Short mmCIF file of C-alpha atoms in Angstrom, two decimals:
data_model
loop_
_atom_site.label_atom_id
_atom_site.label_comp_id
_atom_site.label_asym_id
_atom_site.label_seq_id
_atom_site.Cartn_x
_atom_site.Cartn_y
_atom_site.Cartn_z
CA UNK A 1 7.22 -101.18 30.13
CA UNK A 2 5.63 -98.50 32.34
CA UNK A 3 8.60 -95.90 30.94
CA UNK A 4 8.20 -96.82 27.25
CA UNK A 5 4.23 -95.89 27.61
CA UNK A 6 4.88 -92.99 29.74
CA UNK A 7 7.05 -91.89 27.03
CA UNK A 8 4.95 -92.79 23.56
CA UNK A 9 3.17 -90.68 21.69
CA UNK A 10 1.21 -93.11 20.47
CA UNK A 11 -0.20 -94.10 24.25
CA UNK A 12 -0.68 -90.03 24.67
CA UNK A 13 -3.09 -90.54 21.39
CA UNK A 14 -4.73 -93.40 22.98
CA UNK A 15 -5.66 -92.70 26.36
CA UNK A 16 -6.97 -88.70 25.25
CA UNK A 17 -9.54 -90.68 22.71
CA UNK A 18 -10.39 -93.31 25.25
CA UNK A 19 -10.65 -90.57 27.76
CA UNK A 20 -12.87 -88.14 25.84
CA UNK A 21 -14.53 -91.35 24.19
CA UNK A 22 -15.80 -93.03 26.99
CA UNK A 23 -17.44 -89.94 28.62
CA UNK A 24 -19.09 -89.49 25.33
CA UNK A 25 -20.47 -93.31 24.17
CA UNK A 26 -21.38 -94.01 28.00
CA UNK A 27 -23.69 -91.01 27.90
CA UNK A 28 -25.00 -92.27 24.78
CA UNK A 29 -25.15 -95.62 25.20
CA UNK A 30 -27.40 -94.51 28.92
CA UNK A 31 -29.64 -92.48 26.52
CA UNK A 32 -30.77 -94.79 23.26
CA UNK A 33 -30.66 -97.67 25.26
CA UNK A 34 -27.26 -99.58 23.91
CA UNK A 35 -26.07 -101.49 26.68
CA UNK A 36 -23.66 -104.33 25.67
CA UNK A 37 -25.76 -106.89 28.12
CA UNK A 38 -28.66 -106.41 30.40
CA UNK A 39 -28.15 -108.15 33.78
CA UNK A 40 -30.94 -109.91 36.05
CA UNK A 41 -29.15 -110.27 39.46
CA UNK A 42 -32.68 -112.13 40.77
CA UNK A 43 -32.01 -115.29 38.47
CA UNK A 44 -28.41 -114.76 37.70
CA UNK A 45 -29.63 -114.33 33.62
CA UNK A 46 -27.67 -112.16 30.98
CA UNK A 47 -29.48 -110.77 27.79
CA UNK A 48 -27.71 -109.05 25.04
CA UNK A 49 -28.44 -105.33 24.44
CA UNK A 50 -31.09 -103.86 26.16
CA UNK A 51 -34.19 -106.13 27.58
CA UNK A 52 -36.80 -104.80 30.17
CA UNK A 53 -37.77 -106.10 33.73
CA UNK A 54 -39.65 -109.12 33.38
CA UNK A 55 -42.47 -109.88 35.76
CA UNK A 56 -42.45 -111.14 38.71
CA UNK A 57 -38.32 -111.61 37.97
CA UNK A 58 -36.76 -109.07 39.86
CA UNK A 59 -35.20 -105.69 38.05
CA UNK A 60 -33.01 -105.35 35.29
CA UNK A 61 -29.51 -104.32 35.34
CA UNK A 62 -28.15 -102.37 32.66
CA UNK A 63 -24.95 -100.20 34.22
CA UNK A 64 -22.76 -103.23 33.54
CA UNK A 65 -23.93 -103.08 29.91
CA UNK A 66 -23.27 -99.52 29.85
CA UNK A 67 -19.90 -99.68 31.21
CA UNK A 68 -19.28 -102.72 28.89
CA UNK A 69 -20.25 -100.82 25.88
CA UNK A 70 -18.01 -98.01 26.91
CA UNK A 71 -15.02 -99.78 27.20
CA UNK A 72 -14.94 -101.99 24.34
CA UNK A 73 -16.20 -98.75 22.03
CA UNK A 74 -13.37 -96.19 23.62
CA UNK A 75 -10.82 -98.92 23.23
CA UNK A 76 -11.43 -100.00 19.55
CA UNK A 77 -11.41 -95.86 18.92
CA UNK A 78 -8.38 -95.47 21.12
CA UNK A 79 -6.67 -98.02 19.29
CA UNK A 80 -7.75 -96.47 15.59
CA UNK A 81 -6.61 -93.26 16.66
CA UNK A 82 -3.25 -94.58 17.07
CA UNK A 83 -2.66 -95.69 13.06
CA UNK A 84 -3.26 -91.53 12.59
CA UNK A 85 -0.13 -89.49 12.31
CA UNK A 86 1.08 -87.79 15.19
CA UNK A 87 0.70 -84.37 12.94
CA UNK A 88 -3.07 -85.19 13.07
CA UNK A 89 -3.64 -86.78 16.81
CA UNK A 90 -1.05 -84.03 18.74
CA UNK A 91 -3.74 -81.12 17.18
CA UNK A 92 -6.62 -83.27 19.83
CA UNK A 93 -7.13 -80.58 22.74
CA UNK A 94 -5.64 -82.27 25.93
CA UNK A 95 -8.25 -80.05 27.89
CA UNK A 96 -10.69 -82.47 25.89
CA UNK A 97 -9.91 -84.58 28.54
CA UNK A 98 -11.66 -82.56 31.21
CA UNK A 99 -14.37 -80.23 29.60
CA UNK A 100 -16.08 -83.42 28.09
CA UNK A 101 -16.23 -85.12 31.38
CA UNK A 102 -16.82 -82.15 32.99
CA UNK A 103 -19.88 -81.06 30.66
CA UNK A 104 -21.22 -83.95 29.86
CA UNK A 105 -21.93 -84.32 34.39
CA UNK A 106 -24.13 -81.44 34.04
CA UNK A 107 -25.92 -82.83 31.02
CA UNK A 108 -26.68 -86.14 33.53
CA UNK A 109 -27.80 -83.72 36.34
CA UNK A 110 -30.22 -82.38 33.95
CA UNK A 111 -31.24 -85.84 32.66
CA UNK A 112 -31.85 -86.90 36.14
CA UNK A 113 -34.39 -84.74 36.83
CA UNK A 114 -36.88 -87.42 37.24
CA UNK A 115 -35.24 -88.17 40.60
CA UNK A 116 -35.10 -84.36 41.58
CA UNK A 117 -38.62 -84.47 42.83
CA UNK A 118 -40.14 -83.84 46.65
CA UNK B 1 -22.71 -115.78 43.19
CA UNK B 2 -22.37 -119.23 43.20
CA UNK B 3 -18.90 -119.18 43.50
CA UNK B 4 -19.16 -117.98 47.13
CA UNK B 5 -21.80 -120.03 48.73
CA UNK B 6 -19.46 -122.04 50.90
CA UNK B 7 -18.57 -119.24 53.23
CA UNK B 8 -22.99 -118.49 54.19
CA UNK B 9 -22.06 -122.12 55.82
CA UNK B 10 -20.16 -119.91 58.20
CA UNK B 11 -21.55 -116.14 57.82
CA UNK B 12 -24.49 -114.77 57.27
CA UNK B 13 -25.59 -113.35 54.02
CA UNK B 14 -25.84 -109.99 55.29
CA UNK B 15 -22.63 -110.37 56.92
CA UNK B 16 -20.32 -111.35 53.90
CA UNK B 17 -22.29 -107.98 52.08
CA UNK B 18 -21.31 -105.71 54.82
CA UNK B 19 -17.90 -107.48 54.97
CA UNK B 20 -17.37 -106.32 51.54
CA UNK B 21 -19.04 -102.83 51.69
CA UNK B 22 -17.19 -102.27 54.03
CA UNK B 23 -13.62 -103.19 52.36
CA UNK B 24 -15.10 -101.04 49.64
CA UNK B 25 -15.45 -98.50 52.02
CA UNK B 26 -11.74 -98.55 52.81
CA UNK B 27 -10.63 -98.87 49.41
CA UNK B 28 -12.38 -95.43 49.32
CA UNK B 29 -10.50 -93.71 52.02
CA UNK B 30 -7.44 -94.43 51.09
CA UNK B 31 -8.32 -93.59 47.26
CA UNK B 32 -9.93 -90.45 48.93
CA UNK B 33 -6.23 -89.39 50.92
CA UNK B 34 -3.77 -89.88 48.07
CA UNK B 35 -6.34 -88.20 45.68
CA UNK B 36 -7.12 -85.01 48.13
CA UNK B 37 -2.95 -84.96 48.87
CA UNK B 38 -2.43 -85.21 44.96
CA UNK B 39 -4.89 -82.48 43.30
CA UNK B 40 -4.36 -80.12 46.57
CA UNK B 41 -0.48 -80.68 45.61
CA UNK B 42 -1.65 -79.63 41.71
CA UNK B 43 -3.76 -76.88 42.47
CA UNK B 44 -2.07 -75.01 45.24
CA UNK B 45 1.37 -75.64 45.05
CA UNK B 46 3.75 -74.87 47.38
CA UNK B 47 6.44 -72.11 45.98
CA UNK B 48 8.11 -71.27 48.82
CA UNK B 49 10.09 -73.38 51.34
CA UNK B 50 9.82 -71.67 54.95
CA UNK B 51 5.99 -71.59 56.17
CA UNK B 52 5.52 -75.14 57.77
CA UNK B 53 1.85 -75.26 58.77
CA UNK B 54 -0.28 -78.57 58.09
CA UNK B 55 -2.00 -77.15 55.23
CA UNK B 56 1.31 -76.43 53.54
CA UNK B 57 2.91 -80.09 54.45
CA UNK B 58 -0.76 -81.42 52.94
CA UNK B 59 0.01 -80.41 50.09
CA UNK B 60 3.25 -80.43 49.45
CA UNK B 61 3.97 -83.84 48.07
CA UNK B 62 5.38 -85.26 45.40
CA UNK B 63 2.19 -85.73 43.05
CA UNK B 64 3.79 -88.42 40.48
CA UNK B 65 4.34 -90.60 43.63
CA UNK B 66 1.13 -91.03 43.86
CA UNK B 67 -0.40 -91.66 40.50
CA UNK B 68 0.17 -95.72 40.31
CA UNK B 69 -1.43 -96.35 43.33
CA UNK B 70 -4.26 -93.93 42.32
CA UNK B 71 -4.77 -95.94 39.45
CA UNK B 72 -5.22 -99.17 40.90
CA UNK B 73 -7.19 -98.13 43.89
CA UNK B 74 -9.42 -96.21 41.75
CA UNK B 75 -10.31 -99.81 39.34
CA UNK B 76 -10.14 -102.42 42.76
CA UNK B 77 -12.73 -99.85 44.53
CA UNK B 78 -15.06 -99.48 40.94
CA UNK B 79 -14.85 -103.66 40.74
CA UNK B 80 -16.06 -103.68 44.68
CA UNK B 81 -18.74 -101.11 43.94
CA UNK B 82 -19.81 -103.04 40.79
CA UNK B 83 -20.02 -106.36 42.76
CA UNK B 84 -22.48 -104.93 45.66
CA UNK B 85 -23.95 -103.18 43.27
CA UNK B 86 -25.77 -106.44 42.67
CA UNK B 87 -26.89 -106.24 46.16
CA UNK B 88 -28.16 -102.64 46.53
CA UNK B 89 -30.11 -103.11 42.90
CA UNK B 90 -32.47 -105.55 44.86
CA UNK B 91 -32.62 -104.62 48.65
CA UNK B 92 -31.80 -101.30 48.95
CA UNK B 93 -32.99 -99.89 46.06
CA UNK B 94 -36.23 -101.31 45.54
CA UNK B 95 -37.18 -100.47 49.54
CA UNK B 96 -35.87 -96.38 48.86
CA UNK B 97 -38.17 -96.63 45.75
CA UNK B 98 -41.24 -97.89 47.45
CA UNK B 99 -40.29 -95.19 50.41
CA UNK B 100 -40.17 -91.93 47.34
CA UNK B 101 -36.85 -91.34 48.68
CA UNK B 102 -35.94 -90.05 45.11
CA UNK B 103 -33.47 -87.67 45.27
CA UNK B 104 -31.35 -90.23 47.46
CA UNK B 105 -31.84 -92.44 44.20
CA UNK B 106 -30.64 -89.41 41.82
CA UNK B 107 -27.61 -88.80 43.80
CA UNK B 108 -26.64 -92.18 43.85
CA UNK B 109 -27.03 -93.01 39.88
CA UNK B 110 -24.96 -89.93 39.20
CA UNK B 111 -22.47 -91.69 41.43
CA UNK B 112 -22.56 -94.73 39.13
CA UNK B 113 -22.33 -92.41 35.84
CA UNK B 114 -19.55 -90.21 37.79
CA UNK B 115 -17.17 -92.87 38.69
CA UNK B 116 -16.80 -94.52 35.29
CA UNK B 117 -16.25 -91.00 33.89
CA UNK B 118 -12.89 -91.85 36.15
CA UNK B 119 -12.44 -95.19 34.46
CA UNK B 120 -11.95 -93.44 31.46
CA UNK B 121 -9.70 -90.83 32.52
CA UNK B 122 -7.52 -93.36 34.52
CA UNK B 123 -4.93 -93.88 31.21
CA UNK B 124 -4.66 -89.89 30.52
CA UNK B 125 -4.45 -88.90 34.13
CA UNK B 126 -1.41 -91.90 33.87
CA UNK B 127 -0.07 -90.31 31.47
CA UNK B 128 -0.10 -86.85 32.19
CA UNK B 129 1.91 -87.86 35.79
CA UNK B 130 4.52 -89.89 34.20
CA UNK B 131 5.53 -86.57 32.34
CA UNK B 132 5.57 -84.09 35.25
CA UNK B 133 8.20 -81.93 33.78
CA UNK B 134 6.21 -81.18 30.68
CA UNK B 135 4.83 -77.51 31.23
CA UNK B 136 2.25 -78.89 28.28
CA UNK B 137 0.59 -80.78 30.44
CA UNK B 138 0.22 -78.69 33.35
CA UNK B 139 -3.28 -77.78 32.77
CA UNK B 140 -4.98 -80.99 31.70
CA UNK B 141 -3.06 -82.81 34.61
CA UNK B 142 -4.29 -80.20 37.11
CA UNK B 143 -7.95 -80.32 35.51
CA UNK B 144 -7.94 -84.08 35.41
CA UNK B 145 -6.71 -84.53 39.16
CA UNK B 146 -9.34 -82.06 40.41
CA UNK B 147 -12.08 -83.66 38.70
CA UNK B 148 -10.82 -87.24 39.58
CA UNK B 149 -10.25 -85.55 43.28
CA UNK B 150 -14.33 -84.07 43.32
CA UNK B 151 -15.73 -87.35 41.63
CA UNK B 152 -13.92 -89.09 44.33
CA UNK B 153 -15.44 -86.95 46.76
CA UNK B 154 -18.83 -86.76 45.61
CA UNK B 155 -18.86 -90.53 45.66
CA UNK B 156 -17.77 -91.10 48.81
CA UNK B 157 -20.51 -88.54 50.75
CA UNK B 158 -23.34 -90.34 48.59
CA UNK B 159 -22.20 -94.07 49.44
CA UNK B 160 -22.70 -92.85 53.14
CA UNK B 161 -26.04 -90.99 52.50
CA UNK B 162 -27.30 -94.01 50.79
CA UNK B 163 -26.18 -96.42 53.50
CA UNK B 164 -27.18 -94.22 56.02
CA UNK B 165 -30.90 -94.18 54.38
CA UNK B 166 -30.91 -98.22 54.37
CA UNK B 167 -27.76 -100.52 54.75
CA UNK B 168 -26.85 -104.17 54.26
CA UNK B 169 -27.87 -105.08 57.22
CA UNK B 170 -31.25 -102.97 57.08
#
């Protein structure tokens, strides 16, 4: 099992879209507010998509959403990039893999910048 | 949460948090070794036998050994992180809020945002080590180790800032 992946092509497709993918819709999904679930750890609730703090009911949780979101949205695209021939999906950039990751951190530095306050 | 009532009967609440912060902790170092062995093994390898010293014998393994067990650390320590994240959301966070400790927030969400950057490099990172001999892949498996390595890094320093600002216990 772990050979036959380790030597598909179609695998290779997969995980450099899921890689390159998740970076990408987790960033978005942080910024427009598209978590799968919203979480309220005081009362043990779950909401679907994105729903605020309610008073005097503890904060809202929405990381899980995010990294719900993610997954399910890198997978699906993973998985459609696989039907693609290999003449189209072996011209993807493997240093993709990286630079998105890599750029897309400094982007969230910058978007922290609420926090970077004395 | 539910699920784990029975054991308060025996520990305390702030006990069984710590109890697992901690194992998260260790899940960490040992994530933290293999990864530090593996991308110093990518980035500086060793090219000549000869010259024995501890830096050379750190990083001269043999990087695909370690890539499975990479893997799996990396998603058991995110799932431990995820479950006391529950915890921190409510008493540890809401207390460094009211004290304007804000950076120590910052740090910490780019922690979050960091470490499931890894989640989704964990199946090309795979990959690339599976296929060691393929001079194609040099590059992105060097990259992707070294940013899996600093993530790794980064994460671990700001778990201890945090709990070093306010802990389970606090």
């Amino acid at each position: 099992m772990s050979s036959a992946l380790a030597s598909s092509t179609k695998f290779r497709t997969f995980a450099v879209v899921f890689a390159i993918a998740m970076a990408v819709i987790y960033v978005v999904s942080e910024l427009v507010r598209l978590p799968l679930f919203s979480y309220h750890p005081d009362n043990d609730r779950f909401d679907f998509g994105w729903v605020s703090a309610r008073k005097d009911e503890g904060p809202a949780m929405h990381w899980y959403g995010w990294v719900a979101t993610s997954l399910i949205a890198a997978t699906v695209l993973g998985l459609l990039a696989t039907l693609l021939p290999e003449r189209v999906t072996s011209k993807i950039p493997l240093s993709l893999t990286w630079i998105v990751p890599v750029l897309l951190t400094l982007f969230l530095i910058y978007s922290l910048s609420f926090f970077w306050r004395w | 949460m539910q699920t784990v009532d029975f054991l308060f009967d025996y520990i305390a609440v702030e006990t069984f948090w710590t109890i697992l912060l901690i194992i998260h902790g260790l899940l960490a170092v040992a994530l933290l070794g293999a990864l530090t062995h593996q991308a110093m093994a990518v980035a500086m390898p060793v090219r000549y036998a000869g010259n024995d010293s501890f830096v050379t014998r750190f990083r001269a393994v043999l990087g695909p050994r370690y890539a499975d067990a990479i893997c799996v650390l990396w998603i058991i320590t995110f799932m431990f992180g995820a479950w006391i994240y529950i915890k921190y959301r409510i008493h540890i966070r809401v207390p460094i809020e009211q004290q304007g400790y804000w950076k120590t927030l910052g740090v910490f969400e780019l922690k979050e945002h960091l470490t499931t950057f890894g989640i989704g490099l964990l199946p090309i990172y795979w990959y690339l080590w599976m296929n060691p001999k393929h001079p194609a892949y040099d590059n992105a498996r060097k990259w992707v180790t070294v940013f899996l390595a600093a993530t790794c890094w980064y994460a671990f320093l700001i778990g201890h800032i945090v709990n070093n600002v306010r802990g389970y216990a606090s």
